[in-house]
Coordinates of N, CA, C and O in Angstrom, one line a residue:
M1 N 7.2 -13.5 59.6 CA 6.4 -14.3 58.7 C 7.1 -15.6 58.5 O 8.3 -15.7 58.2
T2 N 6.3 -16.7 58.6 CA 6.9 -18.0 58.4 C 7.2 -18.3 57.0 O 6.7 -17.6 56.1
T3 N 7.9 -19.4 56.7 CA 8.2 -19.8 55.4 C 7.0 -20.1 54.6 O 6.8 -19.8 53.4
T4 N 6.1 -20.8 55.3 CA 4.8 -21.2 54.7 C 4.0 -19.9 54.3 O 3.5 -19.9 53.2
E5 N 4.0 -18.9 55.2 CA 3.2 -17.7 54.9 C 3.8 -17.0 53.7 O 3.2 -16.4 52.8
T6 N 5.2 -17.0 53.6 CA 5.9 -16.3 52.5 C 5.6 -17.0 51.2 O 5.3 -16.3 50.2
A7 N 5.6 -18.3 51.2 CA 5.2 -19.1 50.0 C 3.8 -18.8 49.5 O 3.5 -18.7 48.4
T8 N 2.9 -18.7 50.6 CA 1.5 -18.5 50.2 C 1.3 -17.1 49.7 O 0.5 -16.9 48.8
A9 N 2.0 -16.1 50.2 CA 1.8 -14.7 49.8 C 2.5 -14.4 48.5 O 2.1 -13.5 47.8
R10 N 3.4 -15.2 48.0 CA 4.1 -15.0 46.7 C 3.1 -15.1 45.6 O 2.5 -16.1 45.4
P11 N 3.0 -14.1 44.7 CA 2.1 -14.2 43.6 C 2.5 -15.4 42.6 O 3.6 -15.7 42.5
A12 N 1.5 -16.0 42.1 CA 1.7 -17.1 41.2 C 2.4 -16.6 39.9 O 2.2 -15.5 39.5
G13 N 3.3 -17.5 39.3 CA 4.0 -17.0 38.2 C 3.3 -17.1 36.9 O 3.6 -16.5 35.9
R14 N 2.2 -18.0 36.8 CA 1.6 -18.2 35.6 C 0.9 -17.0 34.9 O 1.1 -16.8 33.7
P15 N 0.2 -16.1 35.7 CA -0.4 -15.0 35.0 C 0.6 -14.1 34.4 O 0.4 -13.6 33.3
R16 N 1.8 -13.9 35.1 CA 2.9 -13.1 34.5 C 3.4 -13.7 33.2 O 3.7 -13.1 32.2
S17 N 3.5 -15.1 33.2 CA 3.9 -15.8 32.0 C 3.0 -15.6 30.8 O 3.3 -15.3 29.7
E18 N 1.7 -15.7 31.1 CA 0.6 -15.5 30.1 C 0.6 -14.1 29.6 O 0.4 -13.9 28.4
K19 N 0.9 -13.1 30.5 CA 0.9 -11.7 30.0 C 2.1 -11.5 29.1 O 1.9 -10.8 28.1
A20 N 3.2 -12.1 29.4 CA 4.4 -11.9 28.6 C 4.2 -12.5 27.2 O 4.5 -12.0 26.2
E21 N 3.6 -13.7 27.2 CA 3.3 -14.4 25.9 C 2.4 -13.6 25.1 O 2.6 -13.5 23.8
K22 N 1.3 -13.0 25.7 CA 0.4 -12.2 24.9 C 1.1 -11.0 24.3 O 0.8 -10.6 23.2
A23 N 1.9 -10.4 25.1 CA 2.6 -9.2 24.7 C 3.6 -9.5 23.5 O 3.7 -8.8 22.5
I24 N 4.2 -10.7 23.6 CA 5.1 -11.1 22.5 C 4.3 -11.4 21.2 O 4.7 -11.0 20.1
I25 N 3.2 -12.1 21.4 CA 2.4 -12.4 20.2 C 1.8 -11.1 19.5 O 1.9 -11.0 18.3
E26 N 1.3 -10.2 20.4 CA 0.8 -9.0 19.9 C 1.9 -8.1 19.2 O 1.6 -7.5 18.2
A27 N 3.1 -8.1 19.8 CA 4.2 -7.3 19.2 C 4.5 -7.9 17.8 O 4.8 -7.2 16.9
T28 N 4.5 -9.2 17.7 CA 4.9 -9.9 16.4 C 3.8 -9.5 15.4 O 4.2 -9.1 14.2
L29 N 2.6 -9.6 15.7 CA 1.5 -9.2 14.8 C 1.5 -7.8 14.4 O 1.3 -7.4 13.2
D30 N 1.8 -6.9 15.4 CA 1.8 -5.5 15.1 C 2.9 -5.1 14.1 O 2.7 -4.4 13.2
L31 N 4.1 -5.7 14.3 CA 5.2 -5.4 13.4 C 5.0 -5.9 12.0 O 5.3 -5.2 11.0
I32 N 4.4 -7.1 11.9 CA 4.0 -7.6 10.6 C 3.0 -6.7 9.9 O 3.1 -6.4 8.7
G33 N 2.0 -6.3 10.7 CA 0.9 -5.5 10.2 C 1.4 -4.1 9.8 O 0.8 -3.5 8.9
E34 N 2.5 -3.7 10.3 CA 3.1 -2.4 9.9 C 3.9 -2.5 8.7 O 4.5 -1.5 8.2
G35 N 4.0 -3.7 8.1 CA 4.7 -3.9 6.8 C 6.0 -4.6 6.9 O 6.7 -4.7 5.9
M36 N 6.4 -5.0 8.1 CA 7.7 -5.7 8.3 C 7.5 -7.2 7.9 O 6.7 -7.9 8.6
G37 N 8.1 -7.6 6.8 CA 7.9 -9.0 6.4 C 8.6 -10.0 7.4 O 9.4 -9.5 8.2
V38 N 8.4 -11.2 7.2 CA 9.0 -12.2 8.1 C 10.5 -12.2 8.0 O 11.2 -12.3 9.0
S39 N 11.0 -12.0 6.8 CA 12.5 -11.9 6.6 C 13.1 -10.8 7.3 O 14.2 -10.8 7.8
E40 N 12.4 -9.6 7.5 CA 12.9 -8.4 8.1 C 12.7 -8.5 9.6 O 13.3 -7.8 10.4
L41 N 11.7 -9.3 10.1 CA 11.4 -9.4 11.5 C 12.5 -10.0 12.3 O 13.2 -10.9 11.8
S42 N 12.8 -9.4 13.4 CA 13.9 -9.9 14.3 C 13.4 -10.1 15.7 O 12.4 -9.5 16.1
I43 N 14.0 -11.1 16.4 CA 13.7 -11.3 17.8 C 13.9 -10.0 18.6 O 13.2 -9.7 19.5
E44 N 15.0 -9.3 18.2 CA 15.3 -8.0 18.9 C 14.2 -7.0 18.8 O 13.8 -6.4 19.8
A45 N 13.6 -6.9 17.6 CA 12.5 -5.9 17.4 C 11.3 -6.3 18.1 O 10.6 -5.5 18.7
I46 N 11.0 -7.6 18.2 CA 9.8 -8.1 18.9 C 10.0 -7.9 20.4 O 9.0 -7.5 21.0
A47 N 11.1 -8.2 20.9 CA 11.4 -8.1 22.3 C 11.3 -6.6 22.7 O 10.7 -6.3 23.8
S48 N 11.8 -5.7 21.9 CA 11.7 -4.3 22.2 C 10.2 -3.8 22.2 O 9.8 -3.1 23.1
R49 N 9.5 -4.2 21.2 CA 8.1 -3.8 21.1 C 7.3 -4.4 22.3 O 6.4 -3.8 22.8
A50 N 7.6 -5.6 22.7 CA 6.8 -6.3 23.7 C 7.2 -5.9 25.1 O 6.5 -6.2 26.1
G51 N 8.4 -5.3 25.2 CA 8.9 -4.9 26.5 C 9.4 -6.0 27.3 O 9.3 -6.0 28.6
V52 N 10.0 -7.0 26.7 CA 10.6 -8.1 27.3 C 12.0 -8.4 26.8 O 12.4 -7.8 25.9
G53 N 12.8 -9.2 27.5 CA 14.1 -9.5 27.1 C 14.1 -10.6 26.0 O 13.1 -11.4 26.0
K54 N 15.1 -10.7 25.3 CA 15.2 -11.8 24.3 C 15.1 -13.2 24.9 O 14.6 -14.1 24.3
T55 N 15.7 -13.3 26.1 CA 15.7 -14.6 26.7 C 14.3 -15.0 27.1 O 14.0 -16.2 27.1
T56 N 13.4 -14.1 27.3 CA 12.0 -14.4 27.6 C 11.3 -15.0 26.4 O 10.5 -16.0 26.5
I57 N 11.7 -14.5 25.2 CA 11.1 -15.1 24.0 C 11.7 -16.5 23.7 O 11.0 -17.4 23.4
Y58 N 13.0 -16.6 23.9 CA 13.7 -17.9 23.6 C 13.3 -19.0 24.5 O 13.5 -20.2 24.2
R59 N 12.8 -18.6 25.7 CA 12.4 -19.6 26.7 C 11.1 -20.3 26.1 O 10.7 -21.4 26.5
R60 N 10.4 -19.6 25.3 CA 9.1 -20.1 24.8 C 9.1 -20.6 23.4 O 8.4 -21.5 23.0
W61 N 10.0 -19.9 22.6 CA 10.1 -20.3 21.1 C 11.6 -20.4 20.8 O 12.4 -19.5 21.1
S62 N 11.9 -21.5 20.2 CA 13.4 -21.7 19.9 C 13.8 -20.9 18.7 O 15.0 -20.7 18.5
N63 N 12.9 -20.4 17.9 CA 13.3 -19.6 16.7 C 12.2 -18.7 16.3 O 11.0 -18.9 16.7
K64 N 12.5 -17.8 15.4 CA 11.5 -16.8 14.9 C 10.4 -17.5 14.1 O 9.2 -17.1 14.3
E65 N 10.6 -18.5 13.4 CA 9.6 -19.1 12.6 C 8.5 -19.7 13.4 O 7.3 -19.6 13.1
D66 N 8.9 -20.4 14.5 CA 7.9 -21.0 15.4 C 7.0 -19.9 16.0 O 5.8 -20.0 16.2
L67 N 7.6 -18.8 16.4 CA 6.9 -17.7 17.0 C 5.9 -17.1 16.0 O 4.8 -16.8 16.4
V68 N 6.4 -16.8 14.8 CA 5.5 -16.3 13.8 C 4.3 -17.2 13.5 O 3.1 -16.8 13.4
A69 N 4.6 -18.5 13.4 CA 3.5 -19.5 13.2 C 2.4 -19.4 14.3 O 1.2 -19.4 14.0
D70 N 2.9 -19.3 15.5 CA 1.9 -19.3 16.6 C 1.2 -17.9 16.6 O 0.0 -17.9 17.0
A71 N 1.9 -16.9 16.3 CA 1.2 -15.6 16.2 C 0.1 -15.5 15.1 O -1.0 -15.1 15.4
L72 N 0.4 -16.1 14.0 CA -0.6 -16.2 12.9 C -1.7 -17.0 13.3 O -2.9 -16.7 13.0
A73 N -1.4 -18.2 14.0 CA -2.5 -19.1 14.4 C -3.4 -18.4 15.4 O -4.6 -18.7 15.5
S74 N -2.9 -17.5 16.2 CA -3.7 -16.8 17.2 C -4.8 -15.9 16.6 O -5.7 -15.5 17.3
L75 N -4.6 -15.6 15.3 CA -5.6 -14.8 14.6 C -6.9 -15.6 14.3 O -7.9 -15.0 14.0
K76 N -6.7 -16.9 14.4 CA -7.8 -17.8 14.0 C -8.7 -18.1 15.3 O -8.1 -18.5 16.3
A77 N -10.0 -18.0 15.2 CA -10.8 -18.4 16.3 C -10.9 -19.9 16.4 O -10.6 -20.6 15.4
P78 N -11.2 -20.4 17.6 CA -11.4 -21.9 17.7 C -12.5 -22.4 16.8 O -13.4 -21.7 16.4
V79 N -12.3 -23.6 16.3 CA -13.4 -24.2 15.5 C -14.7 -24.3 16.3 O -14.6 -24.7 17.5
P80 N -15.8 -23.7 15.8 CA -17.0 -23.7 16.6 C -17.5 -25.0 17.0 O -17.3 -26.0 16.2
T81 N -18.2 -25.1 18.1 CA -18.9 -26.3 18.5 C -20.1 -26.5 17.6 O -21.0 -25.6 17.6
L82 N -20.2 -27.6 16.9 CA -21.3 -27.8 16.0 C -22.5 -28.6 16.6 O -22.2 -29.5 17.4
A83 N -23.7 -28.2 16.3 CA -24.8 -28.9 16.8 C -24.9 -30.3 16.4 O -25.4 -31.2 17.1
G84 N -24.5 -30.6 15.1 CA -24.5 -31.9 14.6 C -25.9 -32.4 14.2 O -26.1 -33.6 14.1
V85 N -26.8 -31.5 14.0 CA -28.2 -31.9 13.6 C -28.5 -31.7 12.2 O -28.9 -32.5 11.4
S86 N -28.1 -30.5 11.7 CA -28.4 -30.1 10.3 C -27.1 -29.8 9.6 O -26.3 -29.0 10.1
V87 N -26.9 -30.4 8.5 CA -25.7 -30.1 7.7 C -25.7 -28.6 7.3 O -24.6 -27.9 7.4
R88 N -26.8 -28.1 6.9 CA -26.9 -26.7 6.6 C -26.5 -25.8 7.7 O -25.6 -24.9 7.5
D89 N -27.0 -26.0 8.9 CA -26.7 -25.1 10.0 C -25.2 -25.2 10.4 O -24.5 -24.2 10.8
D90 N -24.6 -26.4 10.3 CA -23.2 -26.6 10.7 C -22.3 -25.9 9.7 O -21.3 -25.3 10.0
L91 N -22.6 -26.0 8.4 CA -21.8 -25.4 7.4 C -21.9 -23.9 7.5 O -20.9 -23.2 7.4
I92 N -23.1 -23.3 7.8 CA -23.2 -21.9 8.1 C -22.3 -21.5 9.2 O -21.6 -20.4 9.2
A93 N -22.3 -22.2 10.3 CA -21.5 -21.9 11.5 C -20.0 -21.9 11.1 O -19.3 -21.0 11.6
L94 N -19.6 -22.8 10.3 CA -18.2 -22.9 9.9 C -17.8 -21.7 9.0 O -16.7 -21.1 9.2
L95 N -18.7 -21.4 8.1 CA -18.4 -20.2 7.2 C -18.5 -18.9 7.9 O -17.8 -18.0 7.6
D96 N -19.4 -18.8 8.9 CA -19.5 -17.6 9.7 C -18.2 -17.3 10.5 O -17.8 -16.2 10.5
T97 N -17.7 -18.4 11.0 CA -16.4 -18.2 11.8 C -15.3 -17.8 10.8 O -14.5 -16.9 11.2
M98 N -15.2 -18.4 9.6 CA -14.2 -18.0 8.6 C -14.4 -16.5 8.3 O -13.4 -15.8 8.2
M99 N -15.6 -16.1 8.1 CA -15.9 -14.7 7.7 C -15.5 -13.7 8.7 O -14.8 -12.7 8.5
R100 N -15.8 -14.0 10.0 CA -15.6 -13.1 11.1 C -14.1 -13.0 11.4 O -13.6 -11.9 11.8
E101 N -13.3 -14.1 11.3 CA -11.9 -14.0 11.6 C -11.1 -13.4 10.5 O -10.2 -12.6 10.6
S102 N -11.4 -13.9 9.3 CA -10.6 -13.5 8.1 C -11.0 -12.2 7.6 O -10.3 -11.5 6.9
G103 N -12.2 -11.7 7.9 CA -12.7 -10.5 7.4 C -12.3 -9.3 8.2 O -12.4 -8.1 7.8
Q104 N -11.6 -9.5 9.4 CA -11.1 -8.4 10.2 C -10.0 -7.7 9.5 O -9.1 -8.4 8.9
D105 N -10.0 -6.4 9.5 CA -9.0 -5.6 8.7 C -7.6 -6.0 9.1 O -6.7 -6.2 8.3
R106 N -7.3 -6.1 10.4 CA -6.0 -6.4 10.9 C -5.5 -7.8 10.5 O -4.4 -8.0 10.0
T107 N -6.4 -8.7 10.6 CA -6.1 -10.1 10.2 C -5.8 -10.2 8.7 O -4.8 -10.8 8.3
R108 N -6.6 -9.5 7.9 CA -6.3 -9.5 6.4 C -5.0 -8.9 6.1 O -4.2 -9.5 5.3
C109 N -4.7 -7.8 6.7 CA -3.4 -7.1 6.5 C -2.2 -8.0 6.9 O -1.3 -8.2 6.1
V110 N -2.3 -8.6 8.1 CA -1.1 -9.4 8.6 C -1.0 -10.6 7.7 O 0.2 -11.0 7.3
M111 N -2.1 -11.3 7.4 CA -2.0 -12.5 6.7 C -1.5 -12.3 5.2 O -0.7 -13.1 4.7
N112 N -1.9 -11.2 4.6 CA -1.5 -10.9 3.3 C 0.0 -10.7 3.2 O 0.7 -11.1 2.3
I113 N 0.6 -9.9 4.2 CA 2.0 -9.7 4.3 C 2.8 -10.9 4.5 O 3.8 -11.2 3.9
A114 N 2.3 -11.7 5.5 CA 3.0 -12.9 5.9 C 3.0 -14.0 4.8 O 4.0 -14.6 4.5
M115 N 1.8 -14.2 4.2 CA 1.7 -15.2 3.2 C 2.5 -14.9 1.9 O 2.8 -15.8 1.1
S116 N 2.8 -13.6 1.7 CA 3.6 -13.3 0.5 C 5.0 -13.9 0.6 O 5.7 -13.9 -0.4
E117 N 5.4 -14.4 1.8 CA 6.7 -15.0 1.9 C 6.7 -16.5 2.2 O 7.6 -17.1 2.7
S118 N 5.5 -17.1 1.9 CA 5.3 -18.5 2.2 C 6.4 -19.4 1.5 O 6.8 -20.4 2.1
D119 N 6.8 -19.0 0.3 CA 7.8 -19.8 -0.4 C 9.1 -19.8 0.3 O 9.9 -20.8 0.2
R120 N 9.4 -18.7 1.0 CA 10.8 -18.6 1.6 C 10.8 -19.3 3.0 O 11.9 -19.6 3.5
Y121 N 9.6 -19.5 3.5 CA 9.5 -20.1 4.9 C 8.5 -21.3 4.9 O 7.5 -21.2 5.5
P122 N 8.8 -22.3 4.1 CA 7.9 -23.5 4.0 C 7.6 -24.1 5.4 O 6.4 -24.5 5.6
R123 N 8.6 -24.2 6.2 CA 8.3 -24.9 7.5 C 7.4 -24.1 8.4 O 6.5 -24.6 9.1
L124 N 7.6 -22.8 8.4 CA 6.7 -21.9 9.1 C 5.2 -22.1 8.7 O 4.3 -22.2 9.5
F125 N 5.0 -22.0 7.4 CA 3.6 -22.1 6.9 C 3.1 -23.5 7.0 O 1.9 -23.7 7.1
E126 N 3.9 -24.5 7.0 CA 3.4 -25.9 7.2 C 2.9 -26.0 8.6 O 1.9 -26.6 8.9
K127 N 3.6 -25.4 9.6 CA 3.2 -25.4 11.0 C 1.9 -24.7 11.1 O 1.0 -25.1 11.8
F128 N 1.8 -23.5 10.5 CA 0.6 -22.7 10.6 C -0.6 -23.4 10.0 O -1.7 -23.4 10.6
M129 N -0.4 -24.1 8.9 CA -1.5 -24.9 8.3 C -2.0 -26.0 9.2 O -3.2 -26.2 9.4
K130 N -1.1 -26.7 9.9 CA -1.4 -27.7 10.8 C -2.2 -27.2 12.0 O -3.1 -27.8 12.5
Q131 N -1.7 -26.0 12.5 CA -2.3 -25.5 13.7 C -3.7 -24.8 13.4 O -4.6 -25.0 14.2
A132 N -3.8 -24.1 12.3 CA -5.0 -23.2 12.1 C -5.9 -23.6 11.0 O -7.1 -23.4 11.1
V133 N -5.4 -24.2 10.0 CA -6.2 -24.5 8.8 C -6.7 -25.9 8.8 O -7.9 -26.1 8.5
E134 N -5.9 -26.9 9.0 CA -6.3 -28.3 8.9 C -7.5 -28.6 9.9 O -8.4 -29.4 9.5
P135 N -7.5 -28.1 11.1 CA -8.7 -28.4 12.0 C -10.0 -27.9 11.4 O -11.0 -28.6 11.5
R136 N -10.0 -26.8 10.7 CA -11.2 -26.3 10.1 C -11.6 -27.1 8.9 O -12.7 -27.4 8.6
T137 N -10.6 -27.5 8.1 CA -10.8 -28.4 6.9 C -11.4 -29.7 7.4 O -12.4 -30.2 6.8
A138 N -10.9 -30.3 8.4 CA -11.4 -31.6 8.9 C -12.8 -31.4 9.4 O -13.6 -32.4 9.2
A139 N -13.1 -30.3 10.1 CA -14.5 -30.1 10.6 C -15.5 -30.1 9.4 O -16.6 -30.7 9.5
M140 N -15.1 -29.3 8.4 CA -16.1 -29.2 7.2 C -16.2 -30.5 6.5 O -17.3 -30.9 6.0
V141 N -15.1 -31.3 6.3 CA -15.1 -32.6 5.7 C -16.1 -33.5 6.5 O -16.9 -34.2 5.9
A142 N -15.9 -33.5 7.8 CA -16.8 -34.3 8.6 C -18.2 -34.0 8.5 O -19.1 -34.9 8.4
V143 N -18.6 -32.7 8.4 CA -20.0 -32.3 8.2 C -20.5 -32.8 6.8 O -21.6 -33.4 6.7
L144 N -19.7 -32.7 5.8 CA -20.1 -33.1 4.4 C -20.3 -34.6 4.4 O -21.2 -35.2 3.8
E145 N -19.3 -35.3 5.0 CA -19.4 -36.8 5.0 C -20.6 -37.3 5.8 O -21.3 -38.3 5.4
R146 N -20.9 -36.6 6.9 CA -22.1 -36.9 7.7 C -23.4 -36.7 6.8 O -24.3 -37.5 6.9
G147 N -23.4 -35.6 6.0 CA -24.5 -35.4 5.2 C -24.8 -36.5 4.2 O -25.9 -36.8 3.9
V148 N -23.7 -37.0 3.6 CA -23.8 -38.1 2.7 C -24.4 -39.4 3.4 O -25.3 -40.0 2.9
E149 N -23.9 -39.6 4.6 CA -24.4 -40.8 5.4 C -25.9 -40.7 5.8 O -26.6 -41.6 5.8
T150 N -26.3 -39.4 6.1 CA -27.7 -39.2 6.5 C -28.7 -39.0 5.4 O -29.9 -39.0 5.6
G151 N -28.1 -38.9 4.2 CA -29.0 -38.7 3.0 C -29.3 -37.2 2.7 O -30.1 -36.9 1.8
E152 N -28.7 -36.3 3.5 CA -29.0 -34.9 3.3 C -28.3 -34.4 2.0 O -28.7 -33.5 1.4
L153 N -27.2 -35.1 1.7 CA -26.4 -34.8 0.5 C -26.3 -36.0 -0.4 O -26.6 -37.1 0.0
R154 N -25.9 -35.7 -1.7 CA -25.9 -36.8 -2.7 C -24.9 -37.9 -2.3 O -23.9 -37.7 -1.7
A155 N -25.3 -39.1 -2.6 CA -24.4 -40.3 -2.3 C -23.1 -40.2 -3.1 O -22.1 -40.8 -2.6
D156 N -23.1 -39.6 -4.3 CA -21.9 -39.6 -5.1 C -21.1 -38.2 -4.9 O -20.3 -37.9 -5.8
L157 N -21.4 -37.6 -3.8 CA -20.8 -36.3 -3.6 C -19.2 -36.3 -3.6 O -18.6 -37.2 -2.9
D158 N -18.6 -35.4 -4.3 CA -17.2 -35.2 -4.2 C -16.9 -34.2 -3.1 O -17.1 -33.0 -3.2
V159 N -16.5 -34.8 -1.9 CA -16.4 -34.0 -0.7 C -15.4 -32.9 -0.8 O -15.6 -31.8 -0.4
R160 N -14.2 -33.2 -1.4 CA -13.1 -32.2 -1.5 C -13.5 -31.1 -2.4 O -13.2 -29.9 -2.1
L161 N -14.2 -31.4 -3.5 CA -14.6 -30.4 -4.4 C -15.7 -29.5 -3.8 O -15.7 -28.3 -3.9
S162 N -16.6 -30.1 -3.0 CA -17.6 -29.3 -2.3 C -17.0 -28.4 -1.2 O -17.4 -27.3 -1.1
L163 N -16.0 -28.9 -0.5 CA -15.3 -28.2 0.4 C -14.7 -26.9 -0.2 O -14.8 -25.8 0.3
G164 N -14.0 -27.1 -1.3 CA -13.4 -26.0 -2.0 C -14.4 -25.0 -2.5 O -14.1 -23.8 -2.5
T165 N -15.5 -25.5 -3.0 CA -16.6 -24.6 -3.4 C -17.1 -23.7 -2.3 O -17.2 -22.5 -2.5
L166 N -17.4 -24.3 -1.2 CA -17.9 -23.5 0.0 C -16.8 -22.5 0.5 O -17.1 -21.3 0.6
A167 N -15.7 -23.0 0.8 CA -14.6 -22.2 1.4 C -14.1 -21.1 0.3 O -13.9 -20.0 0.7
G168 N -14.0 -21.6 -0.9 CA -13.6 -20.7 -2.0 C -14.5 -19.5 -2.2 O -14.1 -18.4 -2.4
A169 N -15.8 -19.8 -2.1 CA -16.8 -18.7 -2.3 C -16.7 -17.7 -1.2 O -16.8 -16.5 -1.4
M170 N -16.5 -18.2 0.0 CA -16.4 -17.3 1.2 C -15.1 -16.4 1.0 O -15.1 -15.2 1.2
M171 N -14.0 -17.1 0.7 CA -12.7 -16.3 0.5 C -12.8 -15.3 -0.6 O -12.2 -14.3 -0.5
W172 N -13.5 -15.6 -1.6 CA -13.7 -14.7 -2.7 C -14.3 -13.4 -2.2 O -13.9 -12.3 -2.6
H173 N -15.4 -13.5 -1.4 CA -16.0 -12.3 -0.9 C -15.1 -11.6 0.1 O -15.1 -10.3 0.1
I174 N -14.4 -12.3 0.9 CA -13.5 -11.7 1.9 C -12.4 -10.9 1.2 O -12.1 -9.8 1.6
K175 N -11.8 -11.5 0.1 CA -10.7 -10.8 -0.6 C -11.2 -9.5 -1.2 O -10.4 -8.6 -1.4
R176 N -12.5 -9.5 -1.7 CA -13.0 -8.3 -2.4 C -13.7 -7.3 -1.6 O -14.1 -6.3 -2.1
A177 N -13.9 -7.6 -0.3 CA -14.5 -6.7 0.6 C -13.6 -5.5 0.9 O -12.4 -5.7 1.1
A178 N -14.2 -4.3 0.9 CA -13.3 -3.1 1.2 C -13.0 -3.1 2.7 O -12.0 -2.5 3.1
G179 N -13.8 -3.7 3.5 CA -13.6 -3.7 5.0 C -14.6 -4.7 5.6 O -15.4 -5.3 5.0
E180 N -14.5 -4.7 7.0 CA -15.4 -5.7 7.7 C -16.9 -5.4 7.5 O -17.7 -6.3 7.4
D181 N -17.2 -4.1 7.3 CA -18.7 -3.7 7.2 C -19.2 -4.2 5.8 O -20.5 -4.2 5.6
D182 N -18.4 -4.6 4.9 CA -18.9 -5.0 3.6 C -19.3 -6.5 3.6 O -19.9 -6.9 2.6
L183 N -19.1 -7.2 4.6 CA -19.4 -8.6 4.7 C -20.8 -8.7 5.5 O -20.8 -8.5 6.7
A184 N -21.8 -9.0 4.8 CA -23.2 -9.1 5.4 C -23.3 -10.3 6.3 O -22.7 -11.3 6.1
D185 N -24.1 -10.1 7.4 CA -24.3 -11.2 8.3 C -24.9 -12.4 7.7 O -24.6 -13.5 8.2
D186 N -25.7 -12.2 6.7 CA -26.4 -13.4 6.1 C -25.6 -14.0 4.9 O -26.0 -15.0 4.3
L187 N -24.3 -13.5 4.7 CA -23.5 -14.1 3.6 C -23.2 -15.6 3.8 O -23.4 -16.3 2.8
P188 N -22.8 -16.1 4.9 CA -22.6 -17.5 5.1 C -23.8 -18.4 4.7 O -23.7 -19.4 4.0
G189 N -25.0 -17.9 5.1 CA -26.2 -18.6 4.8 C -26.5 -18.6 3.3 O -27.0 -19.6 2.8
R190 N -26.3 -17.5 2.7 CA -26.6 -17.4 1.2 C -25.6 -18.3 0.4 O -26.0 -18.9 -0.6
I191 N -24.4 -18.3 0.8 CA -23.4 -19.2 0.2 C -23.8 -20.7 0.3 O -23.8 -21.4 -0.6
V192 N -24.1 -21.1 1.6 CA -24.4 -22.5 1.8 C -25.7 -22.9 1.1 O -25.7 -23.9 0.4
D193 N -26.7 -22.0 1.1 CA -28.0 -22.4 0.4 C -27.7 -22.5 -1.1 O -28.3 -23.4 -1.8
S194 N -26.9 -21.6 -1.7 CA -26.6 -21.7 -3.1 C -25.9 -23.0 -3.5 O -26.2 -23.7 -4.4
V195 N -24.9 -23.3 -2.7 CA -24.1 -24.5 -3.0 C -24.9 -25.8 -2.7 O -24.8 -26.8 -3.5
L196 N -25.7 -25.8 -1.7 CA -26.5 -27.0 -1.3 C -27.5 -27.4 -2.4 O -27.9 -28.5 -2.5
R197 N -27.9 -26.4 -3.2 CA -28.8 -26.8 -4.3 C -28.2 -27.8 -5.3 O -28.8 -28.6 -5.9
G198 N -26.8 -27.7 -5.4 CA -26.1 -28.6 -6.3 C -25.7 -29.9 -5.6 O -25.3 -30.9 -6.2
L199 N -25.7 -29.9 -4.2 CA -25.2 -31.0 -3.5 C -26.4 -31.9 -2.9 O -26.1 -33.0 -2.5
A200 N -27.6 -31.4 -3.0 CA -28.7 -32.2 -2.4 C -29.0 -33.4 -3.3 O -28.7 -33.5 -4.5
P201 N -29.6 -34.4 -2.7 CA -29.9 -35.7 -3.4 C -30.9 -35.3 -4.6 O -31.7 -34.4 -4.5

């Protein structure tokens, strides 16, 4: 076999790399979900659960906090592509994504355990906020501001207050739901319609 044939036959490294990263992320989330707080979590425990060496982890993350931040961010779905036609429809799409990702039992458990230590790891949670929360906030702010410009919403609208009302109402229901089945499919629409009554011109 020639050198060229050998190079061609050799499997690409990227799929193996992606498989290892997924195993590391899942191991991190599993350990947190089992009740291991961020302070108790160790690279050794993650490596053992993921079936990889510690050097494999350190090649991708320089420290535990960066790894945990990426693991938590992986629980968040991408910001949905918005149609940009109706403020109501776009707000429902954003709240529906929030409900489906945050309403999952595993996500709720992991986030509750991890967030309980946010004061001890401010850099970790600052990174998580930038990765996972700020893009969603920016998307909803953009929809509300567009609504003001198009006349769908009041000209004197307090955008930040409206954002908090919409997101806060959804989080209230998520926090009090006994499980995923307690969150009705029409909940995002009902929240948006109730709030829009106060935001309309």
